[in-house]
CSV table of C-alpha atoms in Angstrom, one decimal:
chain,number,residue,atom,x,y,z
Y,62,MET,CA,-0.2,-0.3,-0.4
Y,63,SER,CA,1.4,3.6,-0.9
Y,64,ARG,CA,1.8,6.2,1.5
Y,65,LEU,CA,-0.6,8.1,-0.8
Y,66,THR,CA,-3.1,5.4,-0.1
Y,67,ARG,CA,-2.7,5.5,3.7
Y,68,ALA,CA,-2.7,9.1,4.2
Y,69,HIS,CA,-6.0,9.6,1.7
Y,70,LEU,CA,-7.7,6.5,4.1
Y,71,ALA,CA,-6.7,8.1,7.1
Y,72,ASP,CA,-7.7,11.5,6.4
Y,73,ALA,CA,-11.4,10.3,5.2
Y,74,ASP,CA,-11.6,8.4,8.3
Y,75,PRO,CA,-9.5,9.0,11.2
Y,76,VAL,CA,-10.9,6.0,13.2
Y,77,LEU,CA,-9.7,3.9,9.9
Y,78,GLY,CA,-6.1,5.7,9.9
Y,79,ALA,CA,-5.7,4.1,13.4
Y,80,LEU,CA,-6.8,0.4,12.6
Y,81,ILE,CA,-4.2,0.9,9.3
Y,82,ARG,CA,-1.4,1.8,11.9
Y,83,GLU,CA,-1.9,-0.9,14.0
Y,84,VAL,CA,-2.6,-3.7,11.6
Y,85,GLY,CA,0.5,-2.7,9.3
Y,86,ARG,CA,0.9,-3.2,5.6
Y,87,CYS,CA,-1.9,-4.3,3.5
Y,88,THR,CA,-1.3,-7.8,2.3
Y,89,LEU,CA,-4.0,-8.1,-0.1
Y,90,LYS,CA,-2.1,-10.0,-3.5
Y,91,PRO,CA,-4.8,-10.7,-6.1
Y,92,GLU,CA,-4.6,-13.8,-8.2
Y,93,ARG,CA,-3.4,-12.3,-11.2
Y,94,ALA,CA,-3.1,-15.5,-13.1
Y,95,ARG,CA,-6.9,-16.6,-12.5
Y,96,GLU,CA,-9.0,-16.4,-15.3
Y,97,PRO,CA,-12.4,-14.9,-14.2
Y,98,TYR,CA,-13.9,-18.5,-15.3
Y,99,GLU,CA,-11.9,-20.3,-12.6
Y,100,ALA,CA,-12.9,-17.8,-10.1
Y,101,LEU,CA,-16.4,-18.3,-10.7
Y,102,ILE,CA,-16.1,-22.3,-10.7
Y,103,SER,CA,-14.6,-21.8,-7.4
Y,104,ALA,CA,-17.1,-19.1,-5.8
Y,105,VAL,CA,-20.2,-21.5,-7.1
Y,106,ALA,CA,-18.3,-24.3,-4.9
Y,107,HIS,CA,-17.3,-22.0,-1.8
Y,108,GLN,CA,-21.3,-21.0,-2.0
Y,109,GLN,CA,-22.7,-21.6,2.0
Y,110,LEU,CA,-19.9,-23.8,2.8
Y,111,HIS,CA,-16.9,-24.0,4.9
Y,112,ALA,CA,-13.6,-23.6,2.7
Y,113,ARG,CA,-12.3,-26.9,3.6
Y,114,ALA,CA,-15.7,-28.9,2.4
Y,115,ALA,CA,-15.4,-26.5,-1.0
Y,116,GLU,CA,-11.8,-27.3,-1.3
Y,117,ALA,CA,-12.7,-31.0,-1.1
Y,118,MET,CA,-15.2,-30.8,-3.8
Y,119,LEU,CA,-13.0,-28.9,-6.2
Y,120,GLY,CA,-10.3,-31.2,-5.4
Y,121,ARG,CA,-12.7,-34.2,-6.3
Y,122,LEU,CA,-13.4,-32.3,-9.6
Y,123,ARG,CA,-10.0,-31.8,-10.3
Y,124,ALA,CA,-9.2,-35.6,-9.9
Y,125,LEU,CA,-12.2,-36.4,-12.1
Y,126,THR,CA,-11.4,-34.2,-15.2
Y,127,GLU,CA,-7.2,-34.7,-14.5
Y,128,ALA,CA,-6.9,-30.9,-14.8
Y,129,PRO,CA,-6.4,-28.1,-12.7
Y,130,VAL,CA,-9.3,-26.5,-14.0
Y,131,PRO,CA,-11.6,-28.3,-16.2
Y,132,ALA,CA,-12.1,-26.6,-19.4
Y,133,PRO,CA,-15.2,-25.0,-20.1
Y,134,GLY,CA,-16.2,-28.0,-22.8
Y,135,HIS,CA,-15.0,-30.7,-20.7
Y,136,LEU,CA,-17.3,-29.6,-17.7
Y,137,LEU,CA,-20.4,-29.5,-19.8
Y,138,SER,CA,-19.8,-32.9,-21.2
Y,139,LEU,CA,-20.0,-34.2,-17.2
Y,140,SER,CA,-22.9,-36.0,-16.3
Y,141,ASP,CA,-25.1,-34.7,-13.1
Y,142,GLU,CA,-23.9,-38.0,-11.8
Y,143,ALA,CA,-20.7,-37.1,-11.9
Y,144,LEU,CA,-20.7,-33.9,-10.5
Y,145,ARG,CA,-22.9,-35.0,-7.5
Y,146,GLY,CA,-20.1,-37.6,-7.1
Y,147,CYS,CA,-18.0,-34.4,-6.8
Y,148,GLY,CA,-20.2,-32.9,-3.7
Y,149,PHE,CA,-21.8,-30.5,-6.0
Y,150,SER,CA,-26.0,-30.1,-5.4
Y,151,ALA,CA,-28.3,-30.1,-8.5
Y,152,ALA,CA,-28.5,-26.1,-7.9
Y,153,LYS,CA,-24.7,-26.0,-7.7
Y,154,ALA,CA,-24.3,-28.0,-11.0
Y,155,ALA,CA,-26.7,-26.2,-12.9
Y,156,ALA,CA,-24.9,-22.9,-12.1
Y,157,LEU,CA,-21.5,-24.6,-13.1
Y,158,ARG,CA,-22.9,-25.4,-16.7
Y,159,ASP,CA,-24.4,-21.8,-17.1
Y,160,ILE,CA,-20.8,-20.6,-16.5
Y,161,ALA,CA,-19.5,-22.9,-18.4
Y,162,ARG,CA,-21.8,-22.0,-21.6
Y,163,ARG,CA,-21.3,-18.4,-20.7
Y,164,THR,CA,-17.4,-18.5,-21.0
Y,165,LEU,CA,-17.8,-20.2,-24.4
Y,166,ASP,CA,-20.2,-17.9,-26.0
Y,167,GLY,CA,-18.0,-15.0,-24.3
Y,168,THR,CA,-20.1,-13.5,-21.8
Y,169,VAL,CA,-17.6,-14.4,-19.3
Y,170,PRO,CA,-14.6,-12.7,-20.0
Y,171,THR,CA,-10.9,-13.5,-20.4
Y,172,ARG,CA,-8.6,-11.5,-17.9
Y,173,ARG,CA,-7.7,-9.7,-21.1
Y,174,ALA,CA,-11.1,-9.0,-22.0
Y,175,ALA,CA,-12.2,-8.0,-18.6
Y,176,ALA,CA,-9.3,-5.2,-18.3
Y,177,ARG,CA,-11.4,-3.1,-20.5
Y,178,MET,CA,-14.3,-3.2,-18.7
Y,179,SER,CA,-15.5,-1.2,-16.0
Y,180,ASP,CA,-16.6,-2.8,-12.5
Y,181,ALA,CA,-19.9,-1.7,-13.2
Y,182,ALA,CA,-20.1,-3.5,-16.5
Y,183,LEU,CA,-18.3,-6.5,-15.2
Y,184,ILE,CA,-21.1,-6.8,-12.1
Y,185,GLU,CA,-23.9,-6.2,-14.4
Y,186,ARG,CA,-22.9,-8.9,-17.1
Y,187,LEU,CA,-21.8,-11.4,-14.2
Y,188,CYS,CA,-25.0,-11.3,-12.3
Y,189,ALA,CA,-26.8,-11.9,-15.4
Y,190,LEU,CA,-25.3,-15.6,-14.6
Y,191,ARG,CA,-27.2,-18.4,-13.0
Y,192,GLY,CA,-26.1,-18.8,-8.9
Y,193,ILE,CA,-23.8,-15.5,-9.2
Y,194,GLY,CA,-24.8,-12.4,-7.1
Y,195,ARG,CA,-23.5,-9.0,-6.7
Y,196,TRP,CA,-21.4,-10.1,-3.6
Y,197,THR,CA,-19.7,-12.8,-5.8
Y,198,VAL,CA,-18.5,-10.3,-8.5
Y,199,GLU,CA,-17.4,-7.9,-6.0
Y,200,MET,CA,-14.9,-10.9,-4.7
Y,201,LEU,CA,-13.8,-11.8,-8.0
Y,202,LEU,CA,-13.0,-7.8,-9.1
Y,203,ILE,CA,-11.0,-7.7,-5.4
Y,204,PHE,CA,-9.2,-11.1,-5.3
Y,205,THR,CA,-9.0,-11.9,-8.8
Y,206,LEU,CA,-8.9,-9.0,-11.2
Y,207,GLY,CA,-7.0,-6.5,-8.3
Y,208,ARG,CA,-9.6,-3.9,-9.1
Y,209,PRO,CA,-8.7,-0.9,-6.3
Y,210,ASP,CA,-11.9,0.9,-5.4
Y,211,VAL,CA,-14.6,-2.1,-4.8
Y,212,PHE,CA,-16.6,-1.5,-1.6
Y,213,PRO,CA,-18.9,-4.9,-1.0
Y,214,VAL,CA,-21.4,-2.8,1.3
Y,215,ASP,CA,-23.3,-6.3,1.6
Y,216,ASP,CA,-20.4,-8.1,3.1
Y,217,PHE,CA,-21.2,-9.0,6.8
Y,218,GLY,CA,-17.3,-8.8,7.6
Y,219,VAL,CA,-17.0,-5.6,6.1
Y,220,ARG,CA,-19.4,-4.0,7.9
Y,221,GLU,CA,-19.0,-5.6,11.2
Y,222,GLY,CA,-15.4,-4.4,11.3
Y,223,TYR,CA,-16.8,-0.7,10.5
Y,224,ARG,CA,-19.3,-1.4,13.4
Y,225,LEU,CA,-16.4,-2.6,15.4
Y,226,ILE,CA,-13.8,-0.2,14.8
Y,227,HIS,CA,-16.6,3.1,15.6
Y,228,GLY,CA,-18.1,1.5,18.3
Y,229,LEU,CA,-21.6,1.4,16.8
Y,230,GLU,CA,-24.3,-0.7,18.0
Y,231,ALA,CA,-25.3,-2.1,15.0
Y,232,GLN,CA,-24.0,-2.3,11.7
Y,233,PRO,CA,-24.8,0.2,9.1
Y,234,LYS,CA,-27.2,-0.7,6.7
Y,235,PRO,CA,-26.1,-0.9,2.8
Y,236,ARG,CA,-27.2,1.8,1.4
Y,237,ALA,CA,-25.9,4.0,4.2
Y,238,PHE,CA,-22.6,2.4,4.0
Y,239,ALA,CA,-22.2,2.5,0.8
Y,240,ALA,CA,-22.5,6.4,1.3
Y,241,ILE,CA,-20.3,6.3,4.0
Y,242,GLY,CA,-17.6,4.4,1.6
Y,243,GLU,CA,-17.3,7.0,-0.8
Y,244,ALA,CA,-15.1,9.1,1.3
Y,245,TYR,CA,-13.0,6.1,1.0
Y,246,ALA,CA,-12.8,6.1,-2.9
Y,247,PRO,CA,-10.6,5.7,-4.9
Y,248,TYR,CA,-9.0,3.2,-2.4
Y,249,ARG,CA,-11.9,0.9,-1.1
Y,250,SER,CA,-10.8,-2.3,-1.8
Y,251,THR,CA,-7.9,-1.3,0.5
Y,252,ALA,CA,-10.3,-0.2,3.0
Y,253,ALA,CA,-12.4,-3.4,2.9
Y,254,TRP,CA,-9.5,-5.0,3.4
Y,255,TYR,CA,-8.7,-3.3,6.6
Y,256,LEU,CA,-12.1,-3.8,8.0
Y,257,TRP,CA,-12.2,-7.3,7.2
Y,258,ARG,CA,-8.9,-7.2,9.6
Y,259,ALA,CA,-11.0,-5.2,12.2
Y,260,ALA,CA,-13.9,-8.4,12.2
Y,261,ASP,CA,-11.6,-10.8,12.0
Y,262,ARG,CA,-9.4,-10.4,14.9
Y,263,ALA,CA,-12.7,-9.2,16.8
Y,264,LYS,CA,-14.8,-12.2,15.8
Y,265,LYS,CA,-12.5,-14.7,13.8
Y,266,ILE,CA,-14.2,-13.9,10.8
Y,267,THR,CA,-11.5,-14.6,7.9
Y,268,PRO,CA,-11.8,-12.4,4.5
Y,269,PRO,CA,-12.4,-14.3,1.2
Y,270,SER,CA,-9.6,-15.6,-0.8
């Protein structure tokens, strides 16, 4: 994190600035070699599951397809029974197939294509996929594409971190939190990372990876 980023966030919110000084350097490192297709497959596996269980499912999928990430065409060729054997529910299997189809038709962009798209355009396009919501796309923007100005206002951990450092009785509502976050622009992803840290330390909430 640059000195400029740190100074901007501290000026925007002195309480956040104190947290930044206490936590130290931001170690957020996006997975820049990962394609959006792979990130979405992983996101579907992790939905409503403990990370260990989700990784076990992905491991079985890798073993079945003999590939670190099954190609979209290969994924589409798998039967319901095969996906169920990996641990995917019917709903998750349907979401995986939709992601694969939309990757083949270009709806899910490559990293190179995504680099030419705005955050808003990516959110609008990818939220049209089955089983993919705004929060999932925001995590992709932060942790895969490395977008610097994403503020996931629906994320429990981010709102809880804000509540804790400001000593509030209740978390801010998403709409109000979005307005609060405007002051952190254009470094809202970094602000979110520090708020996750605050929640993690107090409540053992781990930020998405």
